Each structure stands twice: as C-alpha cells, then as structure tokens.
Amino acid sequence: LENSLLTQPWASVCFGESVFLAKACFRDTGYILLISDLSSVWYESADAEAVGQRSKELNKRLTVHVSSFLHRLCNLMRPLLAGEPDATTSFSCHRTAGGLSLHMKSELSGLPLYWDFHCCPAPVEMVSRHLVRPLIQMSLALQYQVQELTSLLLQKDAEIEDYRESGAALSRDRLRTEPFREETFQQNFMAEVRSC
C-alpha cells in the first residue's frame, strides 16, 4: 500500500479553518492515509480486519462486507482529494497529544455512515519518502530549468543584438524588450518570495 501511495498526488484539503495536505490509497485489503500541515505529518494504515472491526463499532446498524466498505470509503475520500468535496459528507479533525483524528460522517443506503481515521505521527523514513525527497527533487529540477531558461534568454538577447548591429529594426516598437539581467531577476524574485 505504501508503494502505491507514492504514486498518489498530494491534495490540499480543508477541515474547518485548518488547511492540510493529504493523500490516500485504498485497496480491498485496507488503506493508508498520509496528512500534513507542513509542521507535522501523520498517517494511518489499516488492514481489512481493523477496518471491519472499527466499522462494526461505529456503524452498528450497517451490515456490509469489508471490501464494499473500503470501496465506499474510497468513493467518499476521492472527491475531497480532488478538491470537490461532496456536500452530503462532512469531515472534522481534532489534534490530540498523540496524533490527529479525522472524523467522517456520510450515509450508505439511507443509513448514517461514520468513520474515524486515527492518525499517529509518521516515521521519519515515511516523511522522507513522501514529502522531503520529492520536494528536494522538484526543487532541483526547477533550479535546473531556471538555469536552462536563463541561458536561453541570454542567447536570445545576443541573437537580437546581432540583428540590431546588422541594421535590422522592429516593425512594431511595442515588441521591444530590455536585455535580460540575471542578477536583477534573481533579486526581484527573492523579494517577491519574501513578501508572500
């Protein structure tokens, strides 16, 4: 399940006034949920047996096979993770000393359906695999992209200057651009980042 979770994208989700990043993976054999407020990271991994037991405790009037219940949980979480929460399903979260509890309320076949995700702090290796390493890899990729674009802009400026020196002129003056100044660009970019 955790390897499958690696392929899932992070999604921004709101529970009341709190904003989190979350991702989840559901199978017939269980599920894994990872959630972060960028200060802490919590997770829950539950197998089919644990899901069946908790389902009976929370939904005494429902009788449903565990794989069907997991499928229903997946269908209730999918809109939330897609940024289109279902109006018939409500979520609330409560931070505890030992973790994070996510409470879900919906319905199934006209009966109320409840579920609690009991998340505990994620181990360092899991945080590294799902959050830190991908962020560093993306940062490095973006740095490389900026270097490539900077090099391309400087080449374009040299090409334009060569055209000017050969006597070429713009047919429309509004297309004129200032030569790219890498240092000025970096200073302006950092100033914008700091103001965010």
Coordinates of N, CA and C in Angstrom, one line a residue:
L1 N 0.8 -1.2 0.0 CA 0.0 0.0 0.0 C 0.9 1.3 0.0
E2 N 1.9 1.3 0.8 CA 2.7 2.5 0.9 C 3.4 2.8 -0.5
N3 N 3.8 1.7 -1.2 CA 4.4 1.9 -2.5 C 3.4 2.5 -3.5
S4 N 2.2 2.1 -3.4 CA 1.1 2.6 -4.2 C 0.8 4.1 -3.9
L5 N 1.0 4.4 -2.6 CA 0.8 5.7 -2.1 C 1.8 6.7 -2.7
L6 N 3.0 6.2 -3.0 CA 4.0 7.1 -3.6 C 3.5 7.7 -4.9
T7 N 2.7 7.0 -5.7 CA 2.2 7.4 -7.0 C 1.0 8.4 -6.9
Q8 N 0.5 8.5 -5.7 CA -0.7 9.4 -5.5 C -0.2 10.9 -5.3
P9 N -0.9 11.8 -5.9 CA -0.5 13.2 -5.7 C -1.0 13.8 -4.4
W10 N -0.3 14.8 -3.8 CA -0.8 15.5 -2.6 C -1.9 16.4 -3.0
A11 N -2.9 16.5 -2.1 CA -4.0 17.4 -2.4 C -4.2 18.3 -1.2
S12 N -4.7 19.5 -1.5 CA -4.9 20.5 -0.4 C -6.4 20.3 0.1
V13 N -6.6 20.0 1.4 CA -7.9 19.8 1.9 C -8.1 20.7 3.1
C14 N -9.4 21.1 3.3 CA -9.7 22.0 4.4 C -10.7 21.2 5.4
F15 N -10.4 21.3 6.7 CA -11.2 20.8 7.7 C -11.5 21.9 8.7
G16 N -12.7 22.5 8.5 CA -12.9 23.7 9.3 C -12.0 24.9 8.9
E17 N -11.3 25.5 9.8 CA -10.4 26.6 9.5 C -9.0 26.1 9.1
S18 N -8.7 24.8 9.3 CA -7.4 24.2 9.1 C -7.2 23.7 7.7
V19 N -6.0 24.0 7.1 CA -5.7 23.5 5.7 C -4.6 22.5 5.9
F20 N -4.8 21.3 5.2 CA -3.8 20.3 5.2 C -3.4 19.8 3.8
L21 N -2.4 19.1 3.7 CA -2.0 18.3 2.5 C -2.3 16.9 2.8
A22 N -2.9 16.2 1.9 CA -3.3 14.8 2.2 C -3.2 13.9 0.9
K23 N -3.0 12.7 1.1 CA -3.1 11.7 0.0 C -3.4 10.4 0.6
A24 N -4.1 9.5 -0.2 CA -4.5 8.2 0.4 C -4.5 7.2 -0.7
C25 N -4.5 6.0 -0.3 CA -4.6 4.8 -1.2 C -5.5 3.8 -0.6
F26 N -6.5 3.4 -1.3 CA -7.5 2.4 -0.8 C -7.4 1.1 -1.7
R27 N -7.4 0.0 -1.1 CA -7.5 -1.3 -1.7 C -8.5 -2.2 -1.0
D28 N -8.8 -3.3 -1.6 CA -9.7 -4.3 -0.9 C -9.1 -4.8 0.4
T29 N -7.8 -4.7 0.5 CA -7.1 -5.3 1.7 C -6.9 -4.2 2.8
G30 N -7.2 -3.0 2.5 CA -7.0 -1.9 3.5 C -6.8 -0.6 2.9
Y31 N -6.2 0.3 3.7 CA -5.9 1.7 3.2 C -4.8 2.3 3.9
I32 N -4.2 3.3 3.3 CA -3.2 4.1 4.0 C -3.5 5.6 3.7
L33 N -3.4 6.4 4.7 CA -3.7 7.9 4.6 C -2.5 8.6 5.2
L34 N -2.1 9.6 4.5 CA -1.0 10.5 4.9 C -1.5 11.9 4.9
I35 N -1.3 12.6 6.0 CA -1.8 14.0 6.1 C -0.8 14.9 6.8
S36 N -0.7 16.1 6.3 CA 0.4 17.0 6.9 C -0.2 18.5 6.9
D37 N 0.3 19.2 7.9 CA 0.0 20.7 8.0 C 1.3 21.4 7.7
L38 N 2.3 20.7 7.2 CA 3.7 21.2 6.9 C 4.5 21.5 8.2
S39 N 3.9 21.3 9.3 CA 4.7 21.3 10.6 C 4.8 19.9 11.1
S40 N 3.8 19.1 10.9 CA 3.8 17.7 11.3 C 3.2 16.8 10.2
V41 N 3.5 15.6 10.3 CA 3.0 14.6 9.3 C 2.4 13.4 10.1
W42 N 1.2 13.0 9.8 CA 0.5 11.9 10.4 C 0.1 10.9 9.4
Y43 N -0.1 9.7 9.8 CA -0.6 8.6 8.9 C -1.4 7.6 9.6
E44 N -2.2 6.9 8.9 CA -2.9 5.7 9.4 C -2.8 4.6 8.3
S45 N -2.5 3.5 8.7 CA -2.5 2.3 7.8 C -3.4 1.3 8.5
A46 N -4.5 0.9 7.8 CA -5.4 -0.1 8.4 C -5.6 -1.3 7.4
D47 N -5.5 -2.5 7.9 CA -5.8 -3.6 7.1 C -7.3 -4.0 7.2
A48 N -7.8 -4.9 6.4 CA -9.2 -5.2 6.3 C -9.8 -5.6 7.6
E49 N -9.0 -6.4 8.4 CA -9.5 -6.8 9.7 C -9.8 -5.6 10.6
A50 N -8.9 -4.7 10.7 CA -9.1 -3.5 11.5 C -10.2 -2.6 11.0
V51 N -10.4 -2.5 9.7 CA -11.5 -1.8 9.1 C -12.8 -2.4 9.5
G52 N -12.9 -3.7 9.4 CA -14.1 -4.5 9.7 C -14.5 -4.3 11.2
Q53 N -13.5 -4.3 12.1 CA -13.8 -4.2 13.5 C -14.3 -2.8 13.8
R54 N -13.6 -1.8 13.3 CA -13.9 -0.4 13.6 C -15.3 0.0 12.9
S55 N -15.6 -0.6 11.7 CA -16.8 -0.4 11.1 C -18.0 -0.8 11.9
K56 N -17.8 -2.0 12.6 CA -18.9 -2.6 13.4 C -19.1 -1.7 14.6
E57 N -18.0 -1.2 15.2 CA -18.1 -0.3 16.4 C -18.8 1.0 16.1
L58 N -18.5 1.6 14.9 CA -19.0 2.9 14.6 C -20.4 2.9 13.9
N59 N -20.7 1.8 13.2 CA -21.9 1.7 12.4 C -22.7 0.4 12.8
K60 N -23.3 0.4 14.0 CA -24.0 -0.8 14.5 C -25.1 -1.2 13.6
R61 N -25.8 -0.3 12.9 CA -27.0 -0.6 12.1 C -26.6 -1.1 10.7
L62 N -25.3 -0.9 10.3 CA -24.9 -1.3 8.9 C -24.3 -2.7 8.9
T63 N -24.7 -3.5 7.9 CA -24.1 -4.8 7.7 C -23.6 -4.8 6.3
V64 N -22.3 -4.7 6.1 CA -21.7 -4.6 4.8 C -20.3 -5.3 4.8
H65 N -20.0 -6.0 3.7 CA -18.7 -6.7 3.6 C -17.6 -5.6 3.6
V66 N -16.5 -6.0 4.2 CA -15.3 -5.1 4.4 C -14.8 -4.5 3.1
S67 N -14.7 -5.3 2.1 CA -14.2 -4.8 0.8 C -15.2 -3.7 0.2
S68 N -16.5 -4.0 0.4 CA -17.5 -3.0 0.0 C -17.4 -1.7 0.8
F69 N -17.1 -1.9 2.1 CA -17.0 -0.7 3.0 C -15.8 0.1 2.6
L70 N -14.7 -0.6 2.3 CA -13.4 0.1 1.9 C -13.7 0.8 0.5
H71 N -14.4 0.2 -0.4 CA -14.7 0.8 -1.6 C -15.6 2.1 -1.4
R72 N -16.5 2.0 -0.5 CA -17.3 3.2 -0.1 C -16.4 4.3 0.5
L73 N -15.5 4.0 1.4 CA -14.6 5.0 2.0 C -13.8 5.6 0.9
C74 N -13.3 4.8 -0.1 CA -12.5 5.4 -1.2 C -13.4 6.4 -2.0
N75 N -14.6 6.0 -2.3 CA -15.5 6.9 -3.0 C -15.9 8.2 -2.3
L76 N -15.8 8.1 -0.9 CA -16.1 9.3 -0.1 C -14.9 10.2 0.0
M77 N -13.7 9.6 0.0 CA -12.5 10.4 0.1 C -12.1 11.0 -1.2
R78 N -12.4 10.3 -2.4 CA -11.9 10.8 -3.7 C -12.3 12.2 -4.0
P79 N -13.6 12.6 -3.8 CA -14.0 14.0 -4.1 C -13.2 15.0 -3.3
L80 N -13.0 14.7 -2.0 CA -12.3 15.6 -1.1 C -10.9 15.8 -1.6
L81 N -10.2 14.7 -2.0 CA -8.8 14.8 -2.5 C -8.8 15.4 -3.9
A82 N -9.9 15.5 -4.6 CA -9.9 16.1 -5.9 C -10.3 17.6 -5.8
G83 N -10.5 18.1 -4.6 CA -10.9 19.5 -4.4 C -12.3 19.8 -4.6
E84 N -13.2 18.7 -4.7 CA -14.6 18.9 -4.9 C -15.4 18.1 -3.8
P85 N -15.3 18.5 -2.6 CA -16.0 17.8 -1.5 C -17.5 17.6 -1.7
D86 N -17.9 16.4 -1.4 CA -19.4 16.1 -1.5 C -20.1 16.8 -0.4
A87 N -21.2 17.5 -0.7 CA -22.0 18.2 0.3 C -22.7 17.2 1.3
T88 N -22.9 16.0 0.9 CA -23.5 15.0 1.8 C -22.5 14.4 2.8
T89 N -21.3 14.7 2.6 CA -20.2 14.1 3.5 C -19.5 15.2 4.3
S90 N -19.4 15.0 5.6 CA -18.7 16.1 6.4 C -17.5 15.5 7.0
F91 N -16.5 16.3 7.2 CA -15.2 15.9 7.8 C -14.9 16.9 8.9
S92 N -14.4 16.4 10.0 CA -13.8 17.3 11.0 C -12.6 16.6 11.6
C93 N -11.6 17.4 12.1 CA -10.4 16.8 12.6 C -10.1 17.4 14.0
H94 N -9.5 16.6 14.8 CA -9.1 17.0 16.1 C -7.7 16.6 16.4
R95 N -6.9 17.5 16.8 CA -5.5 17.2 17.1 C -5.5 16.7 18.6
T96 N -4.7 15.6 18.7 CA -4.6 15.0 20.1 C -3.1 15.0 20.4
A97 N -2.8 14.7 21.7 CA -1.4 14.7 22.1 C -0.6 13.7 21.3
G98 N -1.2 12.6 20.9 CA -0.5 11.5 20.2 C -0.7 11.5 18.7
G99 N -1.5 12.4 18.1 CA -1.7 12.4 16.7 C -2.9 13.3 16.2
L100 N -3.6 12.8 15.2 CA -4.6 13.5 14.6 C -5.8 12.6 14.3
S101 N -7.0 13.0 14.7 CA -8.2 12.2 14.5 C -9.0 12.9 13.4
L102 N -9.4 12.2 12.4 CA -10.2 12.7 11.3 C -11.6 12.0 11.3
H103 N -12.7 12.7 11.6 CA -14.0 12.1 11.7 C -14.8 12.4 10.4
M104 N -15.4 11.4 9.9 CA -16.2 11.5 8.6 C -17.6 11.0 8.9
K105 N -18.5 11.8 8.4 CA -20.0 11.4 8.5 C -20.6 11.5 7.1
S106 N -21.3 10.4 6.7 CA -21.9 10.4 5.4 C -23.1 9.4 5.6
E107 N -23.5 8.8 4.4 CA -24.6 7.8 4.5 C -24.4 6.7 3.5
L108 N -25.0 5.6 3.8 CA -25.0 4.5 2.9 C -26.3 3.8 2.9
S109 N -26.9 3.7 1.8 CA -28.3 3.1 1.7 C -29.3 3.7 2.6
G110 N -29.2 5.0 2.8 CA -30.1 5.8 3.6 C -29.8 5.8 5.1
L111 N -28.8 5.0 5.5 CA -28.4 5.0 6.9 C -27.1 5.8 7.1
P112 N -27.0 6.4 8.3 CA -25.8 7.2 8.6 C -24.6 6.3 8.6
L113 N -23.5 6.8 8.0 CA -22.2 6.1 8.0 C -21.2 7.0 8.6
Y114 N -20.5 6.4 9.6 CA -19.4 7.1 10.3 C -18.1 6.4 10.1
W115 N -17.0 7.2 10.1 CA -15.7 6.6 10.1 C -14.7 7.6 10.8
D116 N -13.8 7.0 11.5 CA -12.7 7.8 12.2 C -11.4 7.3 11.7
F117 N -10.6 8.2 11.2 CA -9.2 7.9 10.8 C -8.4 8.3 12.1
H118 N -7.7 7.3 12.7 CA -6.8 7.6 13.8 C -5.4 7.6 13.4
C119 N -4.9 8.8 13.1 CA -3.6 9.0 12.6 C -2.5 9.3 13.7
C120 N -1.4 8.7 13.6 CA -0.3 8.9 14.5 C 0.8 9.5 13.7
P121 N 1.8 10.1 14.5 CA 3.0 10.7 13.8 C 3.6 9.7 12.8
A122 N 3.9 10.2 11.6 CA 4.6 9.4 10.6 C 6.0 9.2 10.9
P123 N 6.6 8.0 10.7 CA 8.0 7.8 10.9 C 8.8 8.6 10.0
V124 N 10.1 8.9 10.4 CA 10.9 9.8 9.6 C 11.1 9.3 8.2
E125 N 11.3 8.0 8.0 CA 11.5 7.4 6.7 C 10.3 7.7 5.8
M126 N 9.1 7.5 6.3 CA 7.9 7.8 5.5 C 7.8 9.3 5.1
V127 N 8.1 10.2 6.1 CA 8.1 11.6 5.8 C 9.1 11.9 4.7
S128 N 10.3 11.3 4.8 CA 11.3 11.5 3.8 C 10.9 11.0 2.4
R129 N 10.3 9.8 2.4 CA 9.9 9.2 1.1 C 8.8 10.0 0.4
H130 N 7.8 10.4 1.2 CA 6.6 11.0 0.6 C 6.7 12.5 0.5
L131 N 7.5 13.2 1.3 CA 7.5 14.6 1.3 C 8.8 15.3 1.0
V132 N 9.8 14.9 1.8 CA 11.1 15.6 1.8 C 11.8 15.3 0.4
R133 N 12.0 14.1 0.1 CA 12.7 13.7 -1.2 C 12.0 14.3 -2.4
P134 N 10.7 14.1 -2.5 CA 10.0 14.6 -3.7 C 10.2 16.2 -3.8
L135 N 10.1 16.8 -2.7 CA 10.2 18.3 -2.7 C 11.6 18.7 -3.1
I136 N 12.6 18.0 -2.6 CA 14.0 18.4 -3.0 C 14.2 18.1 -4.4
Q137 N 13.7 16.9 -4.9 CA 13.9 16.6 -6.3 C 13.2 17.6 -7.2
M138 N 12.0 18.1 -6.8 CA 11.3 19.1 -7.6 C 12.1 20.4 -7.6
S139 N 12.6 20.8 -6.4 CA 13.4 22.0 -6.3 C 14.6 22.0 -7.2
L140 N 15.3 20.8 -7.2 CA 16.5 20.7 -8.1 C 16.1 20.8 -9.5
A141 N 15.0 20.1 -9.9 CA 14.5 20.2 -11.3 C 14.2 21.6 -11.7
L142 N 13.5 22.3 -10.8 CA 13.1 23.7 -11.1 C 14.4 24.6 -11.2
Q143 N 15.4 24.4 -10.3 CA 16.6 25.1 -10.4 C 17.3 24.9 -11.8
Y144 N 17.3 23.6 -12.2 CA 17.9 23.3 -13.5 C 17.2 24.0 -14.6
Q145 N 15.8 24.0 -14.5 CA 15.0 24.6 -15.5 C 15.3 26.1 -15.6
V146 N 15.4 26.7 -14.4 CA 15.7 28.2 -14.4 C 17.1 28.4 -15.1
Q147 N 18.1 27.6 -14.8 CA 19.4 27.8 -15.4 C 19.3 27.6 -16.9
E148 N 18.5 26.6 -17.4 CA 18.4 26.5 -18.8 C 17.7 27.6 -19.5
L149 N 16.6 28.1 -18.8 CA 15.9 29.3 -19.4 C 16.7 30.6 -19.4
T150 N 17.5 30.7 -18.3 CA 18.4 31.9 -18.2 C 19.4 31.8 -19.4
S151 N 20.0 30.7 -19.6 CA 20.9 30.5 -20.7 C 20.3 30.8 -22.0
L152 N 19.0 30.3 -22.2 CA 18.3 30.6 -23.5 C 18.0 32.0 -23.7
L153 N 17.6 32.7 -22.6 CA 17.3 34.2 -22.7 C 18.6 35.0 -23.1
L154 N 19.7 34.6 -22.5 CA 20.9 35.3 -22.8 C 21.3 35.1 -24.2
Q155 N 21.1 33.8 -24.7 CA 21.4 33.5 -26.2 C 20.5 34.4 -27.1
K156 N 19.2 34.5 -26.7 CA 18.2 35.2 -27.5 C 18.6 36.7 -27.5
D157 N 19.1 37.2 -26.4 CA 19.5 38.6 -26.3 C 20.7 38.9 -27.2
A158 N 21.6 37.9 -27.2 CA 22.8 38.0 -28.1 C 22.4 38.0 -29.6
E159 N 21.4 37.1 -29.9 CA 20.9 37.0 -31.3 C 20.2 38.3 -31.7
I160 N 19.4 38.8 -30.8 CA 18.7 40.1 -31.1 C 19.7 41.2 -31.3
E161 N 20.7 41.3 -30.4 CA 21.7 42.3 -30.6 C 22.5 42.2 -31.9
D162 N 22.7 41.0 -32.3 CA 23.4 40.7 -33.6 C 22.5 41.3 -34.8
Y163 N 21.2 41.0 -34.7 CA 20.3 41.5 -35.7 C 20.3 43.1 -35.7
R164 N 20.3 43.7 -34.5 CA 20.4 45.2 -34.5 C 21.6 45.7 -35.1
E165 N 22.8 45.1 -34.8 CA 24.0 45.6 -35.3 C 24.1 45.4 -36.8
S166 N 23.3 44.4 -37.3 CA 23.3 44.2 -38.8 C 22.3 45.2 -39.5
G167 N 21.7 46.0 -38.7 CA 20.8 47.0 -39.3 C 19.3 46.6 -39.2
A168 N 19.0 45.5 -38.6 CA 17.5 45.1 -38.5 C 16.8 46.0 -37.6
A169 N 15.5 46.3 -37.8 CA 14.7 47.2 -36.9 C 13.4 46.5 -36.7
L170 N 12.8 46.7 -35.6 CA 11.5 46.2 -35.3 C 10.4 46.9 -36.1
S171 N 9.5 46.1 -36.6 CA 8.4 46.8 -37.3 C 7.3 47.3 -36.4
R172 N 7.3 46.8 -35.1 CA 6.4 47.3 -34.1 C 7.2 47.6 -32.8
D173 N 7.3 48.9 -32.4 CA 8.1 49.3 -31.3 C 7.6 48.6 -30.0
R174 N 6.4 48.3 -29.9 CA 5.8 47.8 -28.6 C 6.4 46.4 -28.3
L175 N 7.0 45.7 -29.3 CA 7.7 44.4 -29.1 C 9.1 44.5 -28.5
R176 N 9.6 45.7 -28.4 CA 10.9 45.9 -27.9 C 11.0 45.5 -26.4
T177 N 12.1 44.7 -26.1 CA 12.3 44.3 -24.7 C 13.7 44.7 -24.3
E178 N 13.8 44.8 -22.9 CA 15.1 45.1 -22.3 C 15.9 43.9 -22.3
P179 N 17.2 44.0 -22.4 CA 18.1 42.8 -22.3 C 17.9 42.2 -20.9
F180 N 17.9 40.9 -20.8 CA 17.7 40.1 -19.6 C 18.9 40.3 -18.7
R181 N 18.6 40.7 -17.4 CA 19.7 40.9 -16.4 C 19.4 39.8 -15.3
E182 N 20.3 38.8 -15.3 CA 20.1 37.7 -14.4 C 20.1 38.1 -12.9
E183 N 21.0 39.0 -12.5 CA 21.1 39.4 -11.2 C 19.9 40.1 -10.7
T184 N 19.4 41.0 -11.6 CA 18.2 41.8 -11.3 C 17.0 40.9 -11.1
F185 N 16.9 39.9 -12.0 CA 15.8 39.0 -12.0 C 15.8 38.2 -10.7
Q186 N 17.0 37.7 -10.3 CA 17.1 36.9 -9.0 C 16.7 37.8 -7.8
Q187 N 17.2 39.1 -7.8 CA 16.8 40.0 -6.6 C 15.3 40.2 -6.6
N188 N 14.7 40.5 -7.7 CA 13.3 40.7 -7.7 C 12.5 39.5 -7.3
F189 N 12.9 38.3 -7.8 CA 12.3 37.1 -7.5 C 12.3 36.8 -6.0
M190 N 13.5 37.0 -5.4 CA 13.7 36.7 -3.9 C 12.8 37.7 -3.1
A191 N 12.7 39.0 -3.6 CA 11.9 40.0 -2.9 C 10.5 39.6 -2.9
E192 N 10.0 39.0 -4.0 CA 8.6 38.6 -4.2 C 8.3 37.4 -3.2
V193 N 9.3 36.4 -3.2 CA 9.2 35.3 -2.3 C 9.1 35.7 -0.9
R194 N 9.9 36.6 -0.5 CA 9.9 37.0 0.9 C 8.6 37.7 1.3
S195 N 8.0 38.4 0.3 CA 6.7 39.1 0.6 C 5.5 38.2 0.7
C196 N 5.6 37.0 0.2 CA 4.5 36.0 0.2 C 4.2 35.5 1.6

